[in-house]
XYZ file of N, CA and C in Angstrom:
837
model
N -28.663 2.907 17.233
C -28.650 3.645 15.924
C -29.032 3.378 14.805
N -29.958 3.859 14.270
C -31.120 3.343 12.747
C -29.896 3.052 11.961
N -30.438 0.990 11.477
C -29.600 0.517 10.683
C -30.027 0.702 9.151
N -28.839 0.482 8.594
C -28.940 0.652 7.339
C -28.465 -0.702 6.549
N -28.595 -1.557 6.125
C -28.527 -2.992 4.383
C -27.762 -2.075 4.255
N -25.885 -2.718 4.107
C -24.807 -2.169 2.499
C -25.682 -2.053 1.662
N -26.611 -1.925 1.112
C -27.200 -2.276 -0.137
C -27.622 -0.429 -0.858
N -28.128 0.284 0.556
C -27.950 1.631 0.801
C -27.576 2.617 0.531
N -25.673 1.831 0.827
C -25.061 3.006 0.524
C -23.813 2.330 -0.114
N -23.509 3.797 -0.304
C -21.706 3.872 -1.203
C -21.205 2.431 -1.385
N -21.476 1.228 -2.432
C -20.834 0.087 -2.655
C -19.238 0.100 -3.565
N -18.872 1.780 -3.807
C -17.572 1.290 -4.046
C -16.299 1.231 -3.336
N -15.316 -0.074 -3.462
C -14.246 0.414 -2.096
C -13.988 1.784 -1.442
N -13.857 1.387 -0.199
C -13.007 2.187 0.433
C -11.634 2.442 1.129
N -10.881 3.262 0.484
C -9.228 3.135 1.257
C -9.361 4.325 2.248
N -8.282 3.617 3.182
C -8.723 4.253 5.051
C -7.341 4.158 4.955
N -6.677 5.796 5.590
C -5.356 5.856 5.138
C -5.123 5.418 7.463
N -4.305 4.553 7.308
C -3.129 4.158 8.377
C -2.112 4.116 9.195
N -2.550 4.117 10.619
C -0.870 4.592 10.301
C 0.338 3.508 10.050
N -0.314 2.519 9.336
C 0.472 0.994 8.802
C 0.892 0.920 7.585
N -0.264 2.417 6.928
C -0.904 2.129 5.395
C -2.147 2.471 5.110
N -2.299 2.192 3.625
C -3.646 2.177 3.838
C -4.819 0.750 3.561
N -5.528 1.197 3.525
C -6.118 -0.754 4.630
C -7.273 -0.131 3.033
N -7.629 -1.421 2.809
C -8.679 -1.020 0.990
C -9.932 -2.369 2.638
N -10.939 -2.181 1.832
C -12.793 -2.549 2.416
C -13.251 -2.540 1.859
N -14.101 -3.759 0.302
C -14.592 -3.638 -0.392
C -15.883 -4.604 0.240
N -16.955 -4.500 -0.489
C -17.797 -4.574 0.466
C -19.514 -5.780 -0.712
N -19.571 -6.434 -0.047
C -20.257 -7.522 -0.691
C -21.492 -7.746 -0.025
N -23.602 -7.770 -0.493
C -24.223 -8.565 0.676
C -24.412 -8.025 1.305
N -25.489 -7.171 1.707
C -26.189 -6.706 2.348
C -26.872 -7.364 3.505
N -27.111 -6.550 5.222
C -27.006 -7.031 6.070
C -26.742 -6.852 7.522
N -26.133 -7.760 8.883
C -25.973 -7.881 9.656
C -24.077 -7.766 8.924
N -23.566 -6.535 8.900
C -21.540 -6.403 9.395
C -20.818 -7.185 9.465
N -20.596 -7.717 8.681
C -19.641 -9.212 9.660
C -18.057 -8.599 8.463
N -17.373 -8.785 9.568
C -15.533 -8.198 8.463
C -14.818 -8.924 8.435
N -14.642 -9.169 7.340
C -13.495 -10.474 7.048
C -11.776 -9.777 7.315
N -10.977 -9.995 7.284
C -9.006 -9.843 7.909
C -8.941 -11.177 7.470
N -7.807 -11.177 6.549
C -7.186 -12.221 6.108
C -6.271 -12.839 6.411
N -4.718 -13.994 6.138
C -4.243 -14.227 7.055
C -3.242 -13.838 6.248
N -2.082 -14.305 6.926
C -0.313 -13.520 6.379
C -0.241 -13.657 4.955
N 0.557 -14.051 4.132
C 0.963 -14.486 2.485
C -1.052 -14.084 1.169
N -1.576 -14.274 2.108
C -3.019 -13.578 1.091
C -3.574 -12.986 0.745
N -4.786 -12.567 0.175
C -5.509 -11.723 0.339
C -6.852 -11.963 -0.099
N -7.857 -11.035 -0.133
C -9.474 -10.914 -0.099
C -10.036 -12.082 -0.785
N -8.464 -12.636 -1.803
C -9.028 -13.707 -2.638
C -9.586 -15.539 -1.366
N -8.656 -14.865 -0.552
C -9.474 -15.705 -0.287
C -10.391 -16.762 0.775
N -11.294 -15.269 0.410
C -12.909 -15.818 0.916
C -13.530 -16.138 -0.103
N -12.638 -16.183 -0.889
C -13.599 -16.791 -2.645
C -14.718 -17.846 -2.701
N -14.289 -18.535 -2.180
C -14.611 -20.226 -2.341
C -16.267 -20.182 -0.916
N -15.588 -19.457 -0.102
C -16.704 -19.124 1.207
C -17.569 -18.605 1.470
N -17.553 -16.971 0.584
C -18.447 -16.528 1.300
C -20.453 -16.422 0.056
N -20.286 -17.600 -0.473
C -20.903 -17.784 -1.613
C -21.552 -19.288 -0.860
N -20.902 -19.268 0.783
C -22.039 -20.701 0.998
C -22.371 -20.418 2.957
N -21.973 -19.156 2.893
C -23.279 -18.332 3.778
C -23.873 -17.705 3.711
N -24.871 -17.805 4.604
C -26.323 -18.211 5.122
C -26.077 -16.337 4.327
N -27.506 -15.999 4.080
C -28.157 -14.384 3.223
C -28.161 -13.087 4.551
N -28.349 -12.060 3.395
C -28.211 -11.594 5.157
C -27.836 -11.030 6.164
N -26.960 -10.883 5.497
C -25.293 -10.516 6.141
C -23.899 -9.219 4.657
N -23.867 -8.801 5.622
C -22.855 -7.749 4.448
C -21.555 -8.017 5.144
N -20.393 -9.273 3.770
C -19.741 -9.264 4.446
C -18.319 -7.811 3.702
N -17.176 -7.407 4.415
C -17.233 -6.250 4.963
C -15.367 -6.903 4.576
N -14.580 -7.272 3.914
C -13.658 -7.387 3.540
C -12.301 -7.084 3.431
N -11.378 -7.564 4.305
C -10.556 -6.052 4.250
C -9.055 -6.635 3.454
N -8.555 -5.650 3.241
C -7.363 -6.390 2.363
C -6.049 -5.065 3.655
N -5.797 -5.810 4.243
C -4.624 -4.869 5.857
C -4.053 -4.352 4.679
N -3.409 -3.437 5.488
C -2.465 -2.930 5.334
C -0.990 -2.941 5.318
N 0.215 -2.732 4.927
C 0.957 -3.551 4.863
C 2.397 -2.807 4.902
N 2.731 -1.483 4.746
C 3.608 -0.052 4.104
C 4.414 -0.201 5.237
N 4.558 -0.611 6.180
C 4.789 -0.403 7.861
C 4.629 -1.826 8.447
N 5.165 -1.251 8.548
C 6.211 -2.413 10.042
C 5.074 -2.437 11.217
N 3.950 -2.632 11.881
C 3.576 -2.807 13.606
C 3.605 -4.362 14.044
N 2.821 -4.251 15.335
C 2.232 -5.388 15.818
C 1.088 -5.463 15.199
N 0.956 -6.008 16.678
C -0.407 -7.025 16.275
C -1.476 -5.828 17.107
N -0.827 -5.545 18.141
C -2.020 -3.842 18.691
C -2.370 -3.047 17.431
N -1.028 -2.388 17.189
C -0.667 -0.978 15.703
C -2.189 -2.160 14.759
N -1.641 -3.078 14.990
C -3.427 -3.587 13.123
C -5.183 -3.619 13.899
N -5.292 -4.332 15.411
C -6.217 -3.387 16.008
C -6.661 -1.909 16.552
N -5.551 -1.574 16.253
C -5.579 0.628 15.921
C -6.958 0.504 14.015
N -5.632 -0.154 13.303
C -6.083 -0.578 12.469
C -7.625 -0.715 12.386
N -8.163 -1.814 13.174
C -9.027 -2.158 12.472
C -10.469 -1.118 13.517
N -10.082 -1.150 14.718
C -10.643 0.378 14.904
C -11.562 0.483 13.937
N -10.763 1.829 13.290
C -10.469 2.956 12.480
C -11.399 1.862 11.207
N -11.638 1.169 11.102
C -12.043 -0.121 10.407
C -13.295 -0.055 10.274
N -14.055 -0.412 12.407
C -14.994 -0.841 12.244
C -16.053 0.733 12.656
N -15.004 1.160 12.405
C -15.934 2.831 13.307
C -16.400 3.519 11.941
N -15.374 3.095 10.859
C -16.258 2.889 9.713
C -17.426 2.896 8.662
N -17.211 1.904 9.874
C -18.762 0.971 8.871
C -19.340 1.979 9.423
N -19.808 1.647 11.341
C -20.162 1.936 11.829
C -21.102 2.990 11.365
N -19.864 4.440 10.944
C -20.595 5.942 10.507
C -21.160 5.041 9.088
N -20.313 4.606 8.761
C -21.577 4.087 7.126
C -22.631 3.174 7.482
N -23.416 2.082 7.995
C -24.552 1.815 8.885
C -25.534 1.889 9.465
N -24.702 2.807 10.809
C -25.787 3.132 11.297
C -25.894 1.842 12.655
N -24.566 1.189 13.335
C -24.612 0.434 14.094
C -24.153 0.705 14.890
N -24.004 -0.467 15.498
C -22.877 0.182 16.611
C -21.623 -1.342 16.326
N -21.802 -2.950 15.781
C -20.753 -2.974 16.110
C -21.394 -4.051 15.090
N -20.146 -4.933 14.823
C -19.856 -5.836 13.971
C -19.753 -7.505 13.577
N -19.618 -8.145 13.980
C -19.160 -9.556 13.723
C -18.092 -9.350 13.244
N -17.012 -9.780 13.867
C -16.167 -10.581 12.853
C -15.861 -12.419 12.829
N -14.599 -12.198 12.052
C -13.793 -13.228 11.157
C -12.934 -12.975 10.756
N -11.958 -13.263 11.359
C -9.802 -13.625 10.825
C -9.342 -14.472 10.980
N -8.593 -14.604 9.571
C -8.333 -16.112 9.560
C -6.667 -15.487 10.094
N -6.221 -16.061 10.949
C -4.579 -16.444 11.204
C -4.411 -15.093 11.917
N -3.258 -14.097 11.176
C -3.154 -12.756 11.438
C -4.453 -11.942 11.987
N -5.380 -12.664 10.290
C -6.612 -11.391 10.713
C -7.301 -12.139 11.743
N -7.383 -13.085 13.311
C -7.525 -13.770 14.242
C -7.632 -13.172 15.409
N -5.783 -12.873 14.680
C -4.942 -12.486 16.766
C -5.910 -11.339 16.401
N -6.229 -10.344 15.419
C -6.370 -8.608 15.415
C -7.507 -8.826 15.908
N -8.117 -10.028 15.235
C -9.762 -9.745 15.315
C -9.362 -9.570 17.563
N -9.484 -11.023 18.297
C -9.047 -11.411 19.315
C -8.060 -9.832 20.605
N -7.643 -8.979 19.631
C -7.245 -7.780 20.519
C -8.498 -6.963 20.427
N -8.906 -6.649 19.273
C -9.934 -5.150 19.697
C -10.749 -5.738 20.522
N -11.787 -6.980 20.217
C -12.045 -7.622 21.349
C -12.298 -7.340 22.252
N -10.525 -7.305 22.702
C -10.571 -7.243 24.363
C -9.851 -5.817 24.717
N -9.937 -5.563 23.410
C -10.011 -3.997 24.013
C -10.190 -2.625 23.896
N -10.709 -3.325 22.855
C -12.462 -2.884 21.907
C -13.826 -3.170 21.945
N -14.640 -4.081 23.332
C -15.141 -4.586 23.636
C -16.888 -3.987 22.689
N -16.528 -2.832 22.752
C -18.285 -2.341 22.042
C -17.834 -2.411 20.599
N -16.923 -2.702 20.228
C -16.186 -1.706 18.314
C -17.653 -4.059 17.875
N -16.419 -4.537 18.916
C -16.989 -6.022 18.391
C -18.464 -7.596 18.557
N -18.800 -6.813 18.231
C -20.461 -8.394 18.777
C -20.210 -9.729 18.981
N -19.126 -10.441 18.553
C -19.206 -12.013 17.616
C -17.760 -11.827 17.831
N -16.778 -12.844 17.886
C -15.182 -13.061 17.219
C -15.395 -15.063 16.540
N -14.590 -14.173 15.214
C -14.233 -16.139 14.926
C -12.539 -15.671 14.427
N -12.345 -16.511 15.423
C -10.447 -16.381 15.192
C -10.140 -17.453 14.189
N -9.659 -18.487 12.990
C -9.887 -19.216 12.315
C -8.360 -18.980 12.937
N -7.348 -20.795 13.476
C -6.294 -21.128 13.102
C -4.677 -19.736 13.148
N -5.840 -19.172 14.771
C -4.991 -18.004 14.933
C -4.881 -18.409 16.383
N -2.922 -18.870 16.915
C -3.265 -19.468 17.914
C -3.062 -18.371 18.738
N -2.634 -18.470 19.536
C -2.980 -17.455 21.539
C -1.097 -17.481 22.153
N -0.298 -18.104 20.628
C 0.644 -18.303 21.720
C 1.581 -17.417 20.627
N 2.761 -17.183 21.347
C 3.141 -16.895 19.953
C 4.594 -17.879 19.315
N 4.878 -17.480 17.734
C 5.323 -18.452 17.485
C 7.332 -18.835 18.473
N 7.163 -20.047 17.958
C 8.133 -20.610 18.758
C 9.729 -20.259 18.652
N 10.407 -20.274 19.081
C 11.829 -20.089 19.122
C 11.953 -20.441 17.514
N 12.350 -21.738 17.179
C 12.575 -21.902 15.910
C 12.472 -21.459 15.505
N 10.704 -21.922 14.758
C 10.366 -21.185 13.950
C 11.081 -20.089 13.229
N 11.365 -18.597 14.514
C 11.319 -17.075 15.027
C 12.472 -17.473 13.880
N 14.059 -17.886 14.141
C 14.608 -18.600 13.536
C 14.665 -18.719 12.299
N 13.856 -19.357 11.739
C 13.405 -19.927 10.379
C 13.559 -19.034 9.615
N 12.230 -18.100 9.925
C 11.871 -16.406 9.874
C 12.619 -16.024 9.024
N 13.526 -15.495 9.859
C 15.066 -13.923 9.822
C 15.489 -14.677 9.676
N 15.749 -15.982 8.830
C 16.773 -16.727 8.379
C 16.503 -15.807 6.494
N 15.386 -15.820 6.411
C 14.985 -16.333 5.215
C 13.980 -15.633 4.284
N 14.036 -14.298 5.429
C 13.713 -13.338 5.097
C 14.949 -12.339 4.332
N 16.141 -12.738 4.449
C 17.159 -11.603 3.432
C 16.498 -12.942 1.687
N 16.300 -13.466 2.006
C 16.997 -14.681 0.387
C 15.397 -13.977 -0.467
N 14.259 -14.021 1.054
C 13.096 -13.325 0.541
C 12.668 -11.608 -0.105
N 14.114 -11.101 0.339
C 14.090 -10.153 0.059
C 14.979 -9.917 -1.730
N 16.429 -10.996 -1.196
C 17.228 -10.837 -2.615
C 15.524 -11.460 -3.919
N 15.245 -12.277 -3.647
C 14.838 -13.144 -4.553
C 13.621 -13.567 -5.076
N 12.677 -13.071 -3.539
C 11.227 -13.161 -3.923
C 10.419 -14.192 -3.825
N 10.014 -14.569 -4.413
C 8.649 -15.985 -3.437
C 8.904 -16.916 -4.753
N 10.377 -16.850 -4.806
C 10.819 -18.195 -5.760
C 11.250 -19.871 -5.347
N 11.534 -20.554 -6.142
C 12.100 -21.268 -5.613
C 11.965 -22.518 -4.060
N 12.323 -22.288 -3.845
C 12.734 -22.881 -1.876
C 12.357 -21.961 -1.304
N 12.386 -20.759 -1.130
C 11.337 -19.894 -0.588
C 9.706 -20.362 -0.488
N 9.307 -20.703 -2.355
C 7.484 -20.001 -2.605
C 7.452 -21.794 -1.708
N 8.326 -22.539 -2.330
C 8.020 -24.380 -1.883
C 7.236 -23.616 0.133
N 8.837 -23.065 0.195
C 8.881 -23.533 2.242
C 7.097 -22.037 2.476
N 6.910 -21.955 2.042
C 5.774 -21.577 2.361
C 4.065 -22.187 1.772
N 4.582 -22.060 0.842
C 4.081 -23.607 0.442
C 3.191 -24.580 1.018
N 4.348 -24.526 1.961
C 4.033 -25.330 2.860
C 3.351 -24.993 3.589
N 3.640 -23.758 4.892
C 3.066 -23.349 5.748
C 1.762 -23.512 5.781
N 1.870 -23.454 4.879
C 0.164 -22.085 4.695
C -1.257 -23.959 4.448
N -0.939 -24.840 3.217
C -1.300 -26.072 2.913
C -1.130 -27.523 3.479
N -2.184 -27.828 3.405
C -1.871 -29.760 3.436
C -0.482 -30.424 1.581
N -0.413 -31.565 2.539
C 0.211 -31.641 0.273
C -0.021 -32.405 0.265
N -1.850 -32.692 0.301
C -2.801 -33.249 -0.752
C -3.084 -31.782 -1.748
N -3.620 -30.076 -0.383
C -3.619 -28.941 -1.673
C -2.686 -29.114 -2.075
N -1.752 -28.495 -2.152
C -0.431 -28.485 -2.390
C -0.511 -29.040 -3.913
N -1.069 -31.036 -3.546
C -0.117 -31.156 -5.145
C -1.599 -31.367 -6.194
N -3.431 -31.150 -5.638
C -4.094 -31.199 -6.519
C -5.843 -29.661 -6.376
N -5.011 -28.963 -5.294
C -5.626 -27.428 -5.994
C -5.131 -26.529 -6.962
N -4.751 -25.583 -7.623
C -4.185 -25.505 -7.732
C -4.077 -23.342 -7.669
N -5.660 -24.351 -7.886
C -6.362 -23.173 -7.533
C -6.391 -22.223 -5.830
N -6.471 -23.153 -5.042
C -5.760 -22.392 -4.062
C -4.549 -21.843 -4.531
N -3.352 -22.504 -4.635
C -1.692 -21.913 -5.080
C -1.561 -20.723 -5.527
N -3.271 -21.050 -6.644
C -2.269 -19.169 -7.349
C -3.014 -18.819 -6.049
N -3.783 -18.302 -4.891
C -4.737 -17.520 -4.603
C -3.019 -17.120 -3.944
N -2.024 -17.580 -2.954
C -1.332 -17.419 -2.243
C -0.588 -16.706 -3.314
N -0.211 -17.308 -4.160
C 0.934 -17.068 -5.416
C 0.194 -15.951 -5.746
N -0.985 -15.783 -6.480
C -0.838 -14.334 -6.854
C -0.572 -12.805 -5.552
N -1.088 -13.111 -4.909
C -1.615 -12.621 -3.351
C 0.349 -11.661 -2.842
N 1.098 -13.111 -3.508
C 2.595 -12.295 -2.873
C 3.213 -11.396 -3.925
N 2.686 -12.297 -5.186
C 3.176 -11.680 -6.815
C 2.790 -9.827 -6.268
N 1.398 -9.779 -5.916
C 0.947 -8.579 -5.538
C 1.128 -7.591 -5.012
N 1.933 -8.458 -4.125
C 2.085 -6.751 -2.856
C 3.429 -6.841 -3.010
N 4.209 -7.124 -3.924
C 5.766 -7.190 -3.600
C 6.160 -7.719 -2.622
N 7.990 -7.282 -2.345
C 8.964 -7.157 -1.054
C 8.752 -7.315 -0.240
N 9.439 -6.135 0.129
C 8.988 -5.371 0.808
C 7.668 -5.555 2.094
N 6.568 -4.765 1.121
C 5.560 -5.316 1.965
C 4.852 -6.612 2.151
N 5.007 -7.550 1.511
C 5.675 -9.736 2.464
C 6.735 -9.175 3.486
N 7.421 -8.532 3.890
C 8.374 -9.067 4.191
C 7.869 -8.044 6.003
N 7.631 -6.824 5.516
C 6.924 -5.884 6.444
C 5.338 -6.849 7.365
N 4.752 -7.142 6.438
C 3.734 -8.176 6.577
C 4.116 -9.269 7.780
N 5.244 -9.871 7.136
C 5.337 -10.731 8.463
C 6.515 -10.483 9.477
N 6.851 -9.370 9.364
C 7.180 -8.692 10.692
C 6.190 -7.809 11.688
N 5.215 -7.907 11.275
C 4.035 -7.599 11.863
C 3.379 -9.027 12.339
N 3.309 -9.202 11.538
C 1.515 -10.419 11.824
C 2.810 -11.743 12.961
N 3.865 -12.052 12.484
C 4.613 -13.183 12.298
C 5.839 -12.397 13.312
N 7.013 -11.730 13.281
C 7.570 -11.423 14.251
C 7.236 -10.887 15.553
N 6.513 -10.318 14.839
C 5.823 -8.972 16.655
C 4.878 -9.595 17.090
N 4.295 -11.214 16.989
C 3.214 -10.927 17.902
C 4.074 -11.931 18.365
N 3.100 -11.169 19.891
C 3.794 -11.575 21.406
C 2.087 -12.268 21.818
N 2.594 -12.910 22.895
C 1.290 -13.909 23.618
C -0.107 -13.078 23.009
N -1.082 -13.840 23.098
C -2.641 -13.276 23.186
C -3.774 -13.861 24.061
N -2.669 -14.677 25.612
C -3.782 -15.670 26.470
C -4.207 -14.472 26.623
N -3.789 -13.611 27.054
C -4.189 -12.194 27.522
C -5.576 -11.781 27.249
N -5.738 -11.696 26.131
C -6.147 -11.071 25.481
C -7.825 -12.432 24.791
N -7.500 -13.775 24.999
C -8.460 -14.319 24.972
C -8.863 -14.167 26.741
N -8.249 -14.338 26.830
C -9.031 -14.249 28.469
C -10.102 -13.142 28.417
N -9.917 -12.465 27.732
C -10.268 -10.963 28.571
C -11.589 -10.923 27.594
N -12.078 -11.998 26.819
C -12.971 -11.957 26.126
C -13.802 -11.970 26.238
N -15.995 -11.071 26.202
C -16.379 -11.651 27.063
C -18.314 -11.629 24.936
N -17.633 -11.693 24.394
C -18.461 -11.462 22.609
C -18.564 -13.346 23.455
N -19.427 -13.934 22.664
C -19.589 -14.715 22.016
C -18.102 -15.235 21.293
N -17.439 -16.468 20.376
C -15.999 -16.015 20.123
C -15.988 -18.153 20.005
N -15.252 -18.637 18.906
C -15.797 -18.550 18.122
C -14.152 -19.672 18.109
N -13.108 -20.564 19.036
C -11.379 -21.352 17.859
C -11.705 -21.912 16.943
N -11.764 -21.739 15.699
C -11.575 -23.104 14.672
C -10.314 -23.278 14.111
N -9.625 -24.643 14.258
C -9.143 -24.830 14.480
C -8.626 -26.348 13.324
N -7.974 -26.406 13.354
C -7.844 -27.394 12.103
C -6.227 -29.047 12.443
N -7.005 -29.433 12.166
C -6.566 -31.379 12.398
C -4.647 -31.073 11.938
N -4.322 -29.798 11.745
C -2.759 -30.568 10.160
C -2.111 -28.740 10.704
N -2.722 -27.631 12.066
C -1.452 -26.841 11.984
C -0.649 -27.730 13.493
N -0.095 -28.329 13.477
C 0.715 -28.381 15.288
C 0.779 -27.583 15.947
N 1.562 -26.357 15.963
C 2.039 -25.792 17.334
C 0.200 -25.254 17.345
N -1.091 -25.513 17.259
C -2.735 -24.473 17.437
C -3.089 -26.051 17.026
N -3.254 -26.491 17.915
C -3.473 -28.183 17.531
C -5.574 -28.331 18.188
N -6.392 -29.300 18.297
C -7.031 -28.781 18.472
C -7.109 -29.194 20.526
N -6.422 -30.170 20.845
C -5.439 -29.802 22.691
C -5.372 -28.891 22.903
N -4.447 -27.919 22.199
C -4.476 -27.074 22.881
C -5.298 -25.290 22.431
N -5.554 -25.657 22.176
C -7.457 -25.315 22.368
C -7.808 -24.766 22.797
N -8.474 -26.149 22.782
C -8.520 -26.656 24.420
C -8.229 -26.117 25.519
N -7.144 -26.274 25.698
C -6.197 -25.447 27.619
C -6.818 -23.632 27.385
N -6.814 -23.522 25.954
C -6.732 -21.642 26.274
C -8.522 -22.112 26.892
N -9.080 -22.685 25.406
C -10.542 -22.036 25.703
C -11.690 -21.974 27.625
N -10.536 -23.535 27.660
C -10.611 -23.696 29.368
C -10.670 -22.717 30.365
N -11.050 -21.647 29.639
C -9.950 -21.107 30.972
C -10.549 -18.874 30.282
N -11.227 -19.307 29.311
C -12.607 -18.469 28.832
C -13.530 -18.178 28.746
N -14.608 -18.152 28.485
C -15.706 -17.455 28.708
C -16.562 -17.154 27.832
N -17.726 -17.802 27.150
C -18.442 -17.960 25.254
C -17.369 -17.716 24.570
N -17.244 -19.251 24.263
C -16.322 -19.917 23.792
C -16.292 -21.626 23.304
N -15.748 -21.212 22.152
C -16.471 -22.897 21.439
C -15.264 -23.115 21.227
N -14.796 -24.537 20.605
C -13.627 -24.838 19.756
C -14.499 -25.357 18.704
N -14.137 -25.456 17.497
C -14.461 -26.702 16.339
C -13.617 -26.690 15.120
N -13.948 -28.457 15.268
C -12.366 -28.643 14.923
C -13.306 -29.010 13.173
N -11.449 -28.186 12.350
C -11.785 -28.788 10.568
C -11.008 -29.250 10.018
N -11.092 -30.735 9.513
C -9.970 -31.123 9.580
C -10.231 -31.824 8.306
N -8.876 -31.709 7.326
C -8.340 -31.545 5.830
C -7.449 -30.779 5.838
N -6.823 -29.614 6.912
C -6.483 -27.850 5.843
C -5.846 -27.651 6.943
N -4.748 -26.961 6.322
C -3.675 -26.657 7.387
C -3.387 -24.904 8.328
N -4.035 -23.981 7.241
C -4.274 -22.523 8.471
C -5.234 -21.574 7.524
N -5.071 -22.268 5.975
C -6.624 -21.694 5.615
C -7.785 -22.305 4.764
N -8.762 -23.164 6.068
C -10.029 -23.539 5.603
C -10.654 -23.294 4.360
N -10.820 -21.863 4.687
C -12.358 -21.350 4.569
C -11.514 -21.726 2.641
N -10.309 -21.878 1.676
C -9.311 -22.089 1.008
C -9.708 -23.895 0.228
N -9.173 -24.571 2.108
C -9.027 -25.433 1.789
C -10.154 -26.759 1.848
N -10.726 -26.186 2.819
C -12.295 -26.731 2.515
C -13.202 -25.861 3.126
N -13.895 -25.465 2.133
C -14.613 -24.043 2.453
C -15.736 -24.696 2.731
N -16.845 -25.691 3.043
C -17.530 -26.004 3.663
C -18.246 -26.342 5.141
N -17.175 -27.006 5.328
C -17.110 -27.572 7.199
C -17.199 -25.898 7.130
N -16.534 -25.226 6.456
C -15.080 -23.400 6.919
C -17.118 -23.322 7.253
N -18.000 -23.288 6.432
C -19.314 -22.305 6.202
C -20.399 -22.889 7.187
N -19.854 -24.647 7.543
C -21.399 -24.901 8.646
C -21.294 -24.181 10.021
N -19.748 -24.935 10.420
C -19.419 -24.373 11.151
C -19.233 -22.581 12.004
N -19.672 -21.689 10.641
C -19.591 -20.333 10.882
C -20.502 -19.908 11.385
N -21.707 -20.802 10.027
C -23.712 -20.877 10.380
C -24.063 -20.655 11.351
N -23.698 -22.580 12.247
C -23.906 -22.618 13.465
C -23.540 -22.221 14.488
N -22.240 -20.884 14.542
C -21.954 -20.417 15.916
C -22.744 -18.716 15.262
N -22.863 -18.666 14.301
C -23.841 -16.562 14.010
C -24.721 -17.771 14.488
N -25.414 -19.195 14.323
C -26.671 -18.975 15.555
C -27.114 -18.412 15.949
N -26.302 -20.652 16.552
C -26.428 -20.537 18.182
C -26.004 -18.374 18.994
N -25.117 -17.289 18.433
C -25.350 -16.664 18.939
C -26.528 -15.286 18.844
N -26.670 -15.525 17.926
C -28.732 -15.339 17.945
C -29.636 -16.162 18.947
N -29.051 -16.772 18.968
C -30.283 -17.426 19.877
C -29.911 -16.785 21.810
N -28.860 -17.026 21.462
C -28.606 -16.275 22.913
C -28.316 -15.068 23.301
N -28.454 -14.438 22.287
C -29.114 -12.222 22.148
C -27.725 -11.494 22.428
N -26.537 -12.462 21.737
C -25.254 -12.140 22.043
C -24.857 -10.985 23.391
């Protein structure tokens, strides 16, 4: 296909109707198309600190994931395929680089495993391949009716923030906390609950997908997310090909907000290595 930079195409945000609702897609910059799919509980604002730190020569396609109906990671991968196909048609490219945080990382693993023609490289940030544990699953199921009743208030709000951010961020980073709170308010209770069911409760074991990955891949893990430790990521990586594991310190689930400089450095280095390897 003939490549066209993002600056040569319409820059208006796109709305793509999918089985899970409307996926919204906006683009920043021009160059190599790179798709960003956000984490659970937040929206594309989670990337705002990171994007200015990344190298030029890339167009950043920011997905606002649909959450009008409940699905699973496979359904989300279908949405991702539609998003990438739209980018392919718009730019005339064959594939994209994928960056996903937690939910977005899981979607990226699934689409890269099942549609390898669409994904040139994969960055999976804070994205455990294991399903959530029984204890956490029980806790989430118990909290959902309360969330439906009162929304993100009081102890519910505190529980979500504690899940997402380190103690230091909650105490000293009001911007990061506001990104989370604003996204929860904007989504509304029913869509938050639908996204929790889709991205967390309905998430199954993705080890099979990790083992099928053939594109250059990096697992970005943090030092403060217990169920996806650097050690566990290394265990999974040992059964894969063409994968690196990078650890970001001082972050829990969203290093793009908590440690953007360290994450930008990891992405820049990974993309440079992938380019040298010829992808």
